[in-house]
C-alpha atoms as one frame of an Amber mdcrd trajectory, in Angstrom:
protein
 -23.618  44.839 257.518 -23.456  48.435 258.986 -23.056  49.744 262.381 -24.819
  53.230 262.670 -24.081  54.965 265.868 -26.143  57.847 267.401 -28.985  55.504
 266.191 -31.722  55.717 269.102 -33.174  59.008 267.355 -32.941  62.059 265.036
 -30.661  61.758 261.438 -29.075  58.266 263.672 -32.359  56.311 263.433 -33.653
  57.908 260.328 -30.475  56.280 258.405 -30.835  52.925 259.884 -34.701  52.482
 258.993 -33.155  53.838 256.081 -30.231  51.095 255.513 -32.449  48.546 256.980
 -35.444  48.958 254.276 -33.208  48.834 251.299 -32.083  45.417 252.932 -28.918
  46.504 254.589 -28.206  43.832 258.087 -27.936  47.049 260.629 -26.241  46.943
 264.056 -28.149  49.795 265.930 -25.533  51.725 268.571 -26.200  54.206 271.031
 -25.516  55.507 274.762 -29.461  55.581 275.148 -30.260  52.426 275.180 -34.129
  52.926 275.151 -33.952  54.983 272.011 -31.492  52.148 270.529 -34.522  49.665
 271.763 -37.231  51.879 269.745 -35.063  52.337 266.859 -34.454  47.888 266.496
 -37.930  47.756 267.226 -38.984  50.130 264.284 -37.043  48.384 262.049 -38.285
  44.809 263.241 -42.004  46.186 262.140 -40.555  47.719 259.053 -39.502  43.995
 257.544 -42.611  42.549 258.805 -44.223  44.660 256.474 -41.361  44.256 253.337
 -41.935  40.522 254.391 -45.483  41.405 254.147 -45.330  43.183 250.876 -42.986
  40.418 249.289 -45.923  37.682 250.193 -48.422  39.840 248.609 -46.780  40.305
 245.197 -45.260  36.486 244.726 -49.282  35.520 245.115 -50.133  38.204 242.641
 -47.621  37.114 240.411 -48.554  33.480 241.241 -52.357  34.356 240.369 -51.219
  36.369 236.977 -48.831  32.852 236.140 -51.334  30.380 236.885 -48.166  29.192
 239.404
């Protein structure tokens, strides 16, 4: 894992959406709590959609397979 500090906004939160879509585990720290809480919750709706996206292509694959 990484911890990124100065991660509720700006270059802070940019590299942990960052870290977190390439599949890094990210501890998000800041004084500013809220922007710390906007930051986790960006990259909580950021793997839904990787999850999302990972779903999608094992049933295209599946389809293409007969699997």
């Amino acid at each position: 894992g990484v911890v990124v500090t100065g991660a509720g906004n700006g270059i802070g939160a940019a590299l942990a959406r960052e870290l977190a879509a390439r599949g890094a585990r990210v501890v998000v720290a800041d004084l500013d709590a809220d922007g710390a809480a906007r930051t986790v919750a960006e990259i909580a709706a950021l793997r839904a959609e990787l999850e999302l996206v990972k779903r999608e292509l094992r049933r295209f694959a599946a389809d293409l397979t007969g699997r």
